[in-house]
Amino acid sequence: MTNNQWNSRITFLLSMIGAAVGLGNIWRYSYLVYSNGGGTFFIPYLIAILIMGIPFLVLEYGIGFRHKDSFSNILKGINPKLEYISWALLLIIYFVLIYYLVIVSWDLVYLGSSFNFAWGSDSALYFIENVGGSSNLSHISNFIIPTVISVLIVWIIVWYISHKDLNEGIGKASKIIIPVLFGIMVFIIVFALTLSGASIGVNALLNPDWQMLLNVNIWLAAFSQIIFSLSMGESISLTFASYLPEGSKLTDNVLIVVFANCAFEVCTSFGIFSILGYMSYTSGTPIAKLVSEGTGLVFIVFPKIFNIMGPIGHILAPLLFISIFFAGITSAIAGFEPMINSTIHKLNWSRKKTVTILSIVGCIISLLFTTGISSYLVSIVDKFITEFCILFLIAIQCIIFGWFYDIEGVIPILNDNDKVKVGKTWMFILKYILPIFLFVMWGNGVYNLLLTANNFELLIYVIITVAILILSYIFMNINEKINIKSKKM
């Protein structure tokens, strides 16, 4: 077992920023702003940061730093029965990594295609045939070869970074990738703002609809974005904080990470809509017909825009897809770490052995998402995991840490070296306000999930649920003496 510790504050901060800044910051946030009241959205967004994002991350930092142990061991220490919940969450986050890397692999295909615009004039058809497939279940047995190859490549990259010790792997990768990622996005944003018609897109993005503040959906969207944008409750922050040396700042670091993450997605949304404004200006197409969320925006709409840009499109396209790739990889290696850490503590395996086995298993499962229904299957699983599983387990964590854990004992640790202090208000938010918000969001998600699901989707939900329940039981009860002698490969 390795005793990892961050070698500097900047390494920790860049790794945490890398964990937070992911695909959703680039292609999801701008759509949320536009479709939820424009500039009005920033009000619930800011409130969500203040009463959900910051308080919960501070809690995760404090607990991880206090115990310097794995997530599973910490919950087991509170109550042995809670270890089951810890493994359920860890397995779910591991499963998120598995299909998340499939999306990253789609981007890798587009990155390779961006140099000669291999997607041609029909970007939607290109995506269906060469990348993500469709919802036609008759294509379930056909593998999409470019995506298969890309999945293998991204898993090798994740394995290569993750199997190394903390600072040589995640730390070094984050110190290189995050500054480059931010540099590329600054260039894209600044250039996009100079495009003809950029103001059309920015005005469409920010146009406020004050009546939306009375709509519960805008609040649910804001709180949901903060949860997943900051990787709240996924034990990533807790695990990374457990590697901090004594005397480290905690609350101050939370504020830096939250600011960097939110500044990135807000500024990126200006760049995204400036480019959409350019398309609207040059083609005469209304913004409303161009705006799309996620893969539709990046893999279908944007290639169409690059096609009409001329030479500059051949520069912007590779830059955009490499920035998405970098954001995806840093989030992936962060999301992998909690499962790695807890497995090492549970089985006394070496880091290299743990990462290698988990990577092989994860890669095999990822390949199941590379068939002719790749994008459809990813969307089904993602919707179930995010709206049902993760929200529920974060809410449960709030209850556990707020009511069954010595949360007051964390306050002196948090306030020891930080300029920003926490106290009774912070505890009140964690114990009362957050659980209510989370359970309301979870109930709404479950309602929408069951309301819209067809039989195939329900089957997938059942398979995932049964798999998580069984595997959590196995991990909880697995003999801790298995391979105890193999501390090193």
Coordinates of C-alpha atoms in Angstrom, one line a residue:
M1 CA 0.0 0.0 0.0
T2 CA 1.4 3.4 -0.9
N3 CA 1.4 6.4 1.4
N4 CA 0.6 9.2 -1.0
Q5 CA 0.8 12.9 -0.2
W6 CA 0.6 15.9 -2.4
N7 CA 4.0 17.5 -2.8
S8 CA 2.6 21.1 -3.1
R9 CA -0.6 23.1 -2.7
I10 CA -0.6 24.0 -6.4
T11 CA -0.5 20.3 -7.4
F12 CA -3.5 19.7 -5.2
L13 CA -5.4 22.7 -6.5
L14 CA -4.8 21.9 -10.2
S15 CA -5.8 18.3 -9.6
M16 CA -9.0 19.4 -7.9
I17 CA -9.7 21.9 -10.7
G18 CA -9.1 19.1 -13.2
A19 CA -11.6 17.0 -11.3
A20 CA -14.2 19.7 -11.4
V21 CA -13.7 21.0 -15.0
G22 CA -15.2 18.4 -17.2
L23 CA -17.3 17.9 -20.3
G24 CA -20.4 19.4 -18.7
N25 CA -18.6 22.7 -18.2
I26 CA -18.0 23.0 -22.0
W27 CA -21.2 21.7 -23.5
R28 CA -23.9 21.6 -20.9
Y29 CA -23.7 24.8 -18.9
S30 CA -24.3 27.2 -21.8
Y31 CA -27.4 25.2 -22.8
L32 CA -28.7 25.4 -19.2
V33 CA -28.3 29.1 -19.0
Y34 CA -30.0 29.7 -22.3
S35 CA -32.9 27.3 -21.6
N36 CA -33.5 28.4 -18.0
G37 CA -34.1 32.1 -18.2
G38 CA -30.8 33.4 -19.6
G39 CA -29.2 35.9 -17.3
T40 CA -31.9 35.1 -14.7
F41 CA -30.2 31.7 -14.3
F42 CA -27.2 33.3 -12.6
I43 CA -29.3 34.0 -9.5
P44 CA -30.2 30.4 -8.6
Y45 CA -26.8 29.4 -9.8
L46 CA -25.0 31.7 -7.3
I47 CA -27.4 30.6 -4.5
A48 CA -26.7 27.0 -5.3
I49 CA -23.0 27.6 -5.0
L50 CA -23.3 29.3 -1.7
I51 CA -25.7 26.9 0.1
M52 CA -24.8 23.7 -1.6
G53 CA -21.5 23.6 -3.5
I54 CA -19.2 25.3 -1.0
P55 CA -20.7 23.9 2.2
F56 CA -20.6 20.3 1.0
L57 CA -17.1 20.5 -0.5
V58 CA -15.9 22.1 2.8
L59 CA -17.3 19.1 4.6
E60 CA -15.6 16.6 2.2
Y61 CA -12.3 18.4 2.5
G62 CA -12.6 18.4 6.3
I63 CA -13.5 14.8 6.7
G64 CA -10.9 13.6 4.2
F65 CA -8.1 15.7 5.8
R66 CA -9.1 14.6 9.3
H67 CA -9.1 10.9 8.7
K68 CA -6.6 10.5 5.9
D69 CA -8.3 7.2 5.0
S70 CA -10.4 5.8 2.2
F71 CA -14.0 6.7 1.8
S72 CA -15.1 3.1 2.6
N73 CA -13.1 3.0 5.8
I74 CA -14.4 6.3 7.0
L75 CA -18.0 5.2 6.7
K76 CA -17.2 1.9 8.2
G77 CA -15.7 3.7 11.1
I78 CA -18.9 5.6 11.7
N79 CA -20.9 2.4 11.6
P80 CA -19.8 -0.9 10.0
K81 CA -23.1 -1.3 8.2
L82 CA -22.5 2.0 6.4
E83 CA -19.6 0.4 4.5
Y84 CA -22.2 -1.0 2.2
I85 CA -23.4 2.5 1.2
S86 CA -19.8 3.5 0.6
W87 CA -19.2 0.7 -1.9
A88 CA -22.5 1.5 -3.6
L89 CA -21.3 5.0 -4.2
L90 CA -17.8 4.0 -5.2
L91 CA -19.1 1.5 -7.7
I92 CA -21.5 4.0 -9.2
I93 CA -18.8 6.6 -9.6
Y94 CA -16.6 3.9 -11.2
F95 CA -19.5 3.0 -13.5
V96 CA -19.8 6.7 -14.4
L97 CA -16.1 6.6 -15.4
I98 CA -16.8 3.6 -17.6
Y99 CA -19.3 5.3 -19.8
Y100 CA -17.8 8.8 -19.4
L101 CA -14.7 7.5 -21.1
V102 CA -16.9 6.4 -24.0
I103 CA -17.9 10.0 -24.5
V104 CA -14.3 11.1 -24.3
S105 CA -13.5 8.5 -27.0
W106 CA -16.2 10.0 -29.3
D107 CA -14.3 13.3 -28.9
L108 CA -11.0 11.6 -29.7
V109 CA -12.6 10.4 -33.0
Y110 CA -13.6 14.0 -33.8
L111 CA -10.2 15.3 -32.8
G112 CA -8.7 13.0 -35.4
S113 CA -11.4 14.0 -37.9
S114 CA -11.0 17.7 -37.2
F115 CA -7.8 18.1 -39.3
N116 CA -9.4 17.3 -42.6
F117 CA -13.1 17.6 -41.6
A118 CA -13.7 14.0 -42.2
W119 CA -17.3 14.4 -41.0
G120 CA -18.2 16.0 -44.4
S121 CA -21.3 18.0 -45.0
D122 CA -23.6 15.7 -43.0
S123 CA -22.3 15.8 -39.5
A124 CA -25.3 14.0 -38.1
L125 CA -24.9 11.1 -40.4
Y126 CA -21.2 10.9 -39.6
F127 CA -21.9 10.7 -35.9
I128 CA -24.4 7.9 -36.4
E129 CA -22.2 5.8 -38.7
N130 CA -18.7 6.4 -37.3
V131 CA -19.1 7.5 -33.6
G132 CA -22.2 7.2 -31.5
G133 CA -24.8 5.2 -33.5
S134 CA -28.5 5.7 -33.0
S135 CA -31.4 4.4 -30.9
N136 CA -32.2 1.6 -33.5
L137 CA -31.9 -1.5 -31.3
S138 CA -31.3 -3.7 -34.4
H139 CA -27.8 -2.3 -34.5
I140 CA -27.0 -3.4 -31.0
S141 CA -24.7 -6.2 -32.3
N142 CA -22.6 -4.0 -34.6
F143 CA -19.5 -2.5 -33.1
I144 CA -18.4 1.0 -34.3
I145 CA -14.7 0.4 -35.0
P146 CA -13.4 4.1 -34.6
T147 CA -15.1 4.3 -31.2
V148 CA -13.8 0.9 -30.2
I149 CA -10.2 1.9 -31.0
S150 CA -10.7 5.3 -29.2
V151 CA -12.0 3.6 -26.1
L152 CA -8.9 1.4 -25.9
I153 CA -6.7 4.5 -26.3
V154 CA -8.4 6.6 -23.6
W155 CA -8.3 3.6 -21.2
I156 CA -4.6 3.2 -21.8
I157 CA -4.0 6.9 -21.1
V158 CA -6.1 6.8 -17.9
W159 CA -4.2 3.6 -16.8
Y160 CA -0.8 5.2 -17.6
I161 CA -1.5 8.3 -15.5
S162 CA -3.4 6.5 -12.7
H163 CA -1.0 3.6 -12.1
K164 CA 1.8 6.0 -11.1
D165 CA 2.2 7.4 -7.6
L166 CA 0.0 10.4 -6.8
N167 CA 2.4 13.3 -7.8
E168 CA 4.0 11.5 -10.7
G169 CA 0.6 10.5 -12.1
I170 CA -2.4 12.7 -11.4
G171 CA -0.3 15.6 -10.0
K172 CA 2.0 15.9 -13.0
A173 CA -0.7 15.4 -15.6
S174 CA -2.9 18.1 -13.9
K175 CA 0.0 20.5 -13.8
I176 CA 0.5 20.1 -17.5
I177 CA -3.0 19.7 -18.8
I178 CA -5.0 22.3 -16.8
P179 CA -2.9 25.3 -17.7
V180 CA -2.9 24.2 -21.4
L181 CA -6.7 23.6 -21.2
F182 CA -7.3 27.1 -19.8
G183 CA -5.0 28.7 -22.3
I184 CA -6.7 27.0 -25.2
M185 CA -10.2 28.0 -23.9
V186 CA -9.1 31.6 -23.4
F187 CA -7.9 31.8 -27.0
I188 CA -11.2 30.2 -28.3
I189 CA -13.3 32.5 -26.2
V190 CA -11.5 35.7 -27.1
F191 CA -11.5 34.8 -30.8
A192 CA -15.1 33.8 -30.7
L193 CA -16.1 37.1 -29.3
T194 CA -14.5 38.9 -32.3
L195 CA -16.6 36.9 -34.8
S196 CA -19.3 38.6 -36.9
G197 CA -22.6 38.0 -35.1
A198 CA -21.0 37.1 -31.8
S199 CA -23.3 39.7 -30.1
I200 CA -26.3 37.8 -31.4
G201 CA -25.3 34.7 -29.5
V202 CA -24.3 36.5 -26.3
N203 CA -27.5 38.5 -26.2
A204 CA -29.5 35.3 -26.7
L205 CA -27.5 33.7 -23.9
L206 CA -28.0 36.5 -21.4
N207 CA -31.5 37.7 -22.3
P208 CA -33.2 37.5 -18.9
D209 CA -36.6 36.1 -18.2
W210 CA -37.4 37.2 -14.7
Q211 CA -40.6 35.1 -14.5
M212 CA -38.5 32.0 -14.6
L213 CA -37.4 32.6 -11.1
L214 CA -40.9 31.4 -10.0
N215 CA -40.4 28.2 -12.0
V216 CA -39.1 25.3 -9.9
N217 CA -37.2 23.8 -12.9
I218 CA -34.7 26.7 -13.0
W219 CA -33.8 26.0 -9.4
L220 CA -33.5 22.3 -9.9
A221 CA -31.3 22.9 -13.0
A222 CA -29.0 25.3 -11.1
F223 CA -28.6 23.0 -8.1
S224 CA -28.1 20.0 -10.4
Q225 CA -25.4 21.8 -12.4
I226 CA -23.5 22.6 -9.2
I227 CA -23.7 19.0 -7.9
F228 CA -22.2 17.5 -11.0
S229 CA -20.0 20.3 -12.1
L230 CA -18.2 20.3 -8.7
S231 CA -18.4 16.5 -8.4
M232 CA -20.1 16.9 -5.1
G233 CA -20.6 13.8 -2.9
E234 CA -18.6 11.6 -5.3
S235 CA -15.8 11.1 -2.7
I236 CA -13.3 12.6 -5.1
S237 CA -12.8 15.7 -3.0
L238 CA -12.7 13.7 0.2
T239 CA -10.1 11.3 -1.3
F240 CA -7.9 14.1 -2.7
A241 CA -8.1 16.0 0.6
S242 CA -7.0 12.8 2.5
Y243 CA -3.6 13.2 0.6
L244 CA -3.0 16.7 2.0
P245 CA -0.1 17.2 4.4
E246 CA -0.6 18.7 7.9
G247 CA -1.0 22.4 8.0
S248 CA -2.8 22.6 4.7
K249 CA -5.6 25.2 4.0
L250 CA -9.0 23.6 3.4
T251 CA -11.8 26.1 3.1
D252 CA -9.6 28.6 1.3
N253 CA -8.8 25.9 -1.2
V254 CA -12.4 25.1 -1.7
L255 CA -13.1 28.7 -2.6
I256 CA -10.3 28.7 -5.2
V257 CA -11.5 25.5 -6.8
V258 CA -15.1 26.6 -6.9
F259 CA -14.2 30.0 -8.4
A260 CA -11.9 28.4 -11.1
N261 CA -14.6 25.9 -12.1
C262 CA -17.4 28.4 -12.2
A263 CA -15.4 31.0 -14.0
F264 CA -14.4 28.4 -16.6
E265 CA -17.9 27.4 -17.4
V266 CA -19.4 30.9 -17.4
C267 CA -16.7 32.2 -19.7
T268 CA -16.8 29.2 -21.9
S269 CA -20.6 29.7 -22.4
F270 CA -19.8 33.2 -23.9
G271 CA -17.4 31.5 -26.4
I272 CA -19.9 28.8 -27.3
F273 CA -22.8 31.3 -27.9
S274 CA -20.5 33.7 -29.8
I275 CA -19.8 30.9 -32.2
L276 CA -23.5 30.0 -32.4
G277 CA -24.2 33.7 -33.1
Y278 CA -21.7 33.7 -35.9
M279 CA -23.5 30.7 -37.4
S280 CA -26.8 32.5 -37.0
Y281 CA -25.4 35.6 -38.6
T282 CA -23.9 33.9 -41.6
S283 CA -26.6 31.3 -42.3
G284 CA -29.7 33.3 -41.3
T285 CA -30.7 30.4 -39.0
P286 CA -32.3 31.5 -35.7
I287 CA -30.3 30.8 -32.5
A288 CA -33.1 28.7 -31.2
K289 CA -32.7 26.2 -34.0
L290 CA -28.9 25.9 -33.4
V291 CA -28.9 25.5 -29.7
S292 CA -28.5 21.9 -28.5
E293 CA -27.3 20.2 -25.4
G294 CA -24.2 18.0 -25.0
T295 CA -23.3 15.7 -27.9
G296 CA -25.7 17.3 -30.3
L297 CA -24.1 20.7 -29.9
V298 CA -20.4 19.6 -30.0
F299 CA -20.6 16.7 -32.5
I300 CA -23.3 17.8 -34.9
V301 CA -23.8 21.6 -34.7
F302 CA -20.2 22.7 -34.3
P303 CA -18.8 20.6 -37.2
K304 CA -21.4 22.4 -39.4
I305 CA -20.1 25.7 -38.2
F306 CA -16.5 24.8 -38.7
N307 CA -17.4 23.8 -42.3
I308 CA -18.4 27.3 -43.2
M309 CA -15.6 29.1 -41.3
G310 CA -12.9 28.6 -43.9
P311 CA -9.2 28.3 -42.8
I312 CA -9.9 29.5 -39.3
G313 CA -12.3 26.5 -38.8
H314 CA -9.3 24.2 -39.3
I315 CA -7.6 25.9 -36.4
L316 CA -10.6 26.2 -34.0
A317 CA -11.9 22.7 -34.6
P318 CA -8.8 20.8 -33.3
L319 CA -8.4 23.3 -30.5
L320 CA -12.0 22.7 -29.3
F321 CA -11.8 19.0 -29.5
I322 CA -8.5 18.8 -27.8
S323 CA -9.8 21.1 -25.0
I324 CA -12.8 18.7 -24.5
F325 CA -10.4 15.8 -24.5
F326 CA -8.2 17.4 -21.8
A327 CA -11.2 18.2 -19.7
G328 CA -12.5 14.7 -20.0
I329 CA -9.2 13.0 -19.1
T330 CA -8.6 15.1 -16.0
S331 CA -12.1 14.5 -14.7
A332 CA -11.7 10.8 -15.5
I333 CA -8.5 10.2 -13.6
A334 CA -10.0 12.1 -10.6
G335 CA -13.2 10.0 -10.8
F336 CA -11.1 6.9 -10.9
E337 CA -9.2 7.7 -7.7
P338 CA -11.8 7.0 -5.0
M339 CA -12.3 3.5 -6.3
I340 CA -8.6 2.9 -6.5
N341 CA -7.9 4.3 -3.0
S342 CA -10.7 2.2 -1.3
T343 CA -9.7 -1.0 -3.2
I344 CA -6.1 -0.6 -2.1
H345 CA -7.2 -0.1 1.5
K346 CA -9.6 -3.0 1.3
L347 CA -7.4 -5.6 -0.4
N348 CA -3.9 -4.4 0.4
W349 CA -3.0 -4.5 -3.2
S350 CA -0.3 -2.3 -4.7
R351 CA -1.4 0.8 -6.6
K352 CA -0.2 -0.6 -9.9
K353 CA -2.1 -3.9 -9.5
T354 CA -5.2 -2.2 -8.4
V355 CA -5.3 0.3 -11.3
T356 CA -4.4 -2.4 -13.8
I357 CA -7.2 -4.8 -12.8
L358 CA -9.8 -2.0 -12.5
S359 CA -8.7 -0.6 -15.9
I360 CA -9.0 -3.9 -17.6
V361 CA -12.5 -4.6 -16.1
G362 CA -13.6 -1.0 -16.9
C363 CA -12.3 -1.1 -20.5
I364 CA -14.2 -4.4 -21.2
I365 CA -17.4 -2.9 -19.9
S366 CA -16.8 0.4 -21.8
L367 CA -16.6 -1.7 -25.0
L368 CA -20.2 -2.7 -24.5
F369 CA -21.0 0.9 -25.1
T370 CA -19.4 1.0 -28.5
T371 CA -22.1 -0.8 -30.5
G372 CA -24.5 0.8 -33.0
I373 CA -26.6 2.1 -30.0
S374 CA -23.6 3.7 -28.3
S375 CA -25.0 7.2 -27.7
Y376 CA -28.5 5.9 -26.9
L377 CA -27.2 3.5 -24.3
V378 CA -24.9 6.1 -22.7
S379 CA -27.8 8.5 -22.5
I380 CA -30.0 5.9 -20.8
V381 CA -27.3 4.9 -18.2
D382 CA -26.3 8.5 -17.6
K383 CA -29.8 9.6 -16.9
F384 CA -30.4 6.8 -14.4
I385 CA -27.1 7.2 -12.6
T386 CA -27.3 11.0 -12.3
E387 CA -31.0 11.4 -11.5
F388 CA -31.5 8.4 -9.4
C389 CA -28.4 6.9 -7.9
I390 CA -25.9 9.7 -7.3
L391 CA -28.5 12.2 -6.0
F392 CA -29.9 9.7 -3.6
L393 CA -26.5 8.7 -2.2
I394 CA -25.4 12.3 -1.8
A395 CA -28.5 13.0 0.2
I396 CA -27.8 9.9 2.3
Q397 CA -24.3 11.2 2.9
C398 CA -25.7 14.5 4.1
I399 CA -27.8 12.6 6.7
I400 CA -24.9 10.4 7.7
F401 CA -22.3 13.2 8.1
G402 CA -24.8 15.7 9.5
W403 CA -26.5 13.5 12.1
F404 CA -24.4 10.4 12.8
Y405 CA -20.9 11.9 12.5
D406 CA -19.0 14.2 14.8
I407 CA -19.3 17.2 12.5
E408 CA -18.4 19.7 15.2
G409 CA -15.1 18.0 15.5
V410 CA -14.3 19.0 11.9
I411 CA -14.8 22.7 12.6
P412 CA -11.5 23.3 14.5
I413 CA -9.6 21.5 11.7
L414 CA -11.2 23.6 9.0
N415 CA -10.6 26.8 10.8
D416 CA -7.0 26.1 11.9
N417 CA -5.1 27.4 8.9
D418 CA -7.8 29.2 6.9
K419 CA -8.8 32.8 6.5
V420 CA -12.4 31.9 5.8
K421 CA -14.0 30.3 8.9
V422 CA -17.0 28.0 9.3
G423 CA -19.3 27.5 12.2
K424 CA -23.0 27.0 13.2
T425 CA -24.4 28.4 10.0
W426 CA -22.4 25.9 8.0
M427 CA -23.6 23.0 10.2
F428 CA -27.2 24.2 9.9
I429 CA -27.0 24.1 6.1
L430 CA -25.5 20.6 6.1
K431 CA -28.0 19.2 8.6
Y432 CA -31.2 20.7 7.4
I433 CA -31.2 22.7 4.2
L434 CA -29.1 20.4 1.9
P435 CA -30.9 17.1 2.7
I436 CA -34.2 18.8 1.8
F437 CA -33.0 20.2 -1.5
L438 CA -31.3 16.9 -2.4
F439 CA -34.3 14.7 -1.7
V440 CA -36.6 17.1 -3.6
M441 CA -34.3 17.0 -6.5
W442 CA -34.1 13.2 -6.3
G443 CA -37.9 12.8 -6.1
N444 CA -38.3 15.0 -9.2
G445 CA -35.6 13.0 -11.0
V446 CA -37.2 9.7 -10.2
Y447 CA -40.6 11.0 -11.3
N448 CA -39.3 12.1 -14.6
L449 CA -37.3 9.0 -15.0
L450 CA -40.2 6.6 -14.6
L451 CA -42.6 8.9 -16.5
T452 CA -40.5 8.8 -19.7
A453 CA -38.8 5.3 -19.6
N454 CA -39.7 2.6 -22.1
N455 CA -39.3 -1.1 -21.5
F456 CA -35.8 -1.3 -22.7
E457 CA -34.7 1.6 -20.5
L458 CA -36.4 0.1 -17.5
L459 CA -34.5 -3.2 -18.2
I460 CA -31.2 -1.3 -18.1
Y461 CA -32.2 0.4 -14.9
V462 CA -33.0 -2.9 -13.3
I463 CA -29.7 -4.5 -14.5
I464 CA -27.6 -1.6 -13.1
T465 CA -29.5 -1.6 -9.8
V466 CA -29.1 -5.3 -9.3
A467 CA -25.4 -5.2 -10.3
I468 CA -24.6 -2.4 -7.9
L469 CA -26.5 -4.1 -5.0
I470 CA -24.7 -7.4 -5.5
L471 CA -21.2 -5.9 -6.1
S472 CA -21.5 -3.6 -3.0
Y473 CA -22.3 -6.7 -0.9
I474 CA -19.3 -8.6 -2.3
F475 CA -16.9 -5.7 -1.7
M476 CA -18.2 -5.2 1.8
N477 CA -17.8 -8.8 2.7
I478 CA -14.8 -9.8 0.7
N479 CA -12.0 -11.4 2.6
E480 CA -9.5 -8.7 3.5
K481 CA -6.8 -11.3 3.6
I482 CA -7.1 -12.0 -0.1
N483 CA -3.7 -11.5 -1.6
I484 CA -2.5 -9.7 1.6
K485 CA 1.0 -10.8 0.8
S486 CA 0.9 -9.1 -2.7
K487 CA 1.5 -5.5 -1.5
K488 CA 3.7 -5.1 -4.5
M489 CA 3.4 -6.7 -7.9

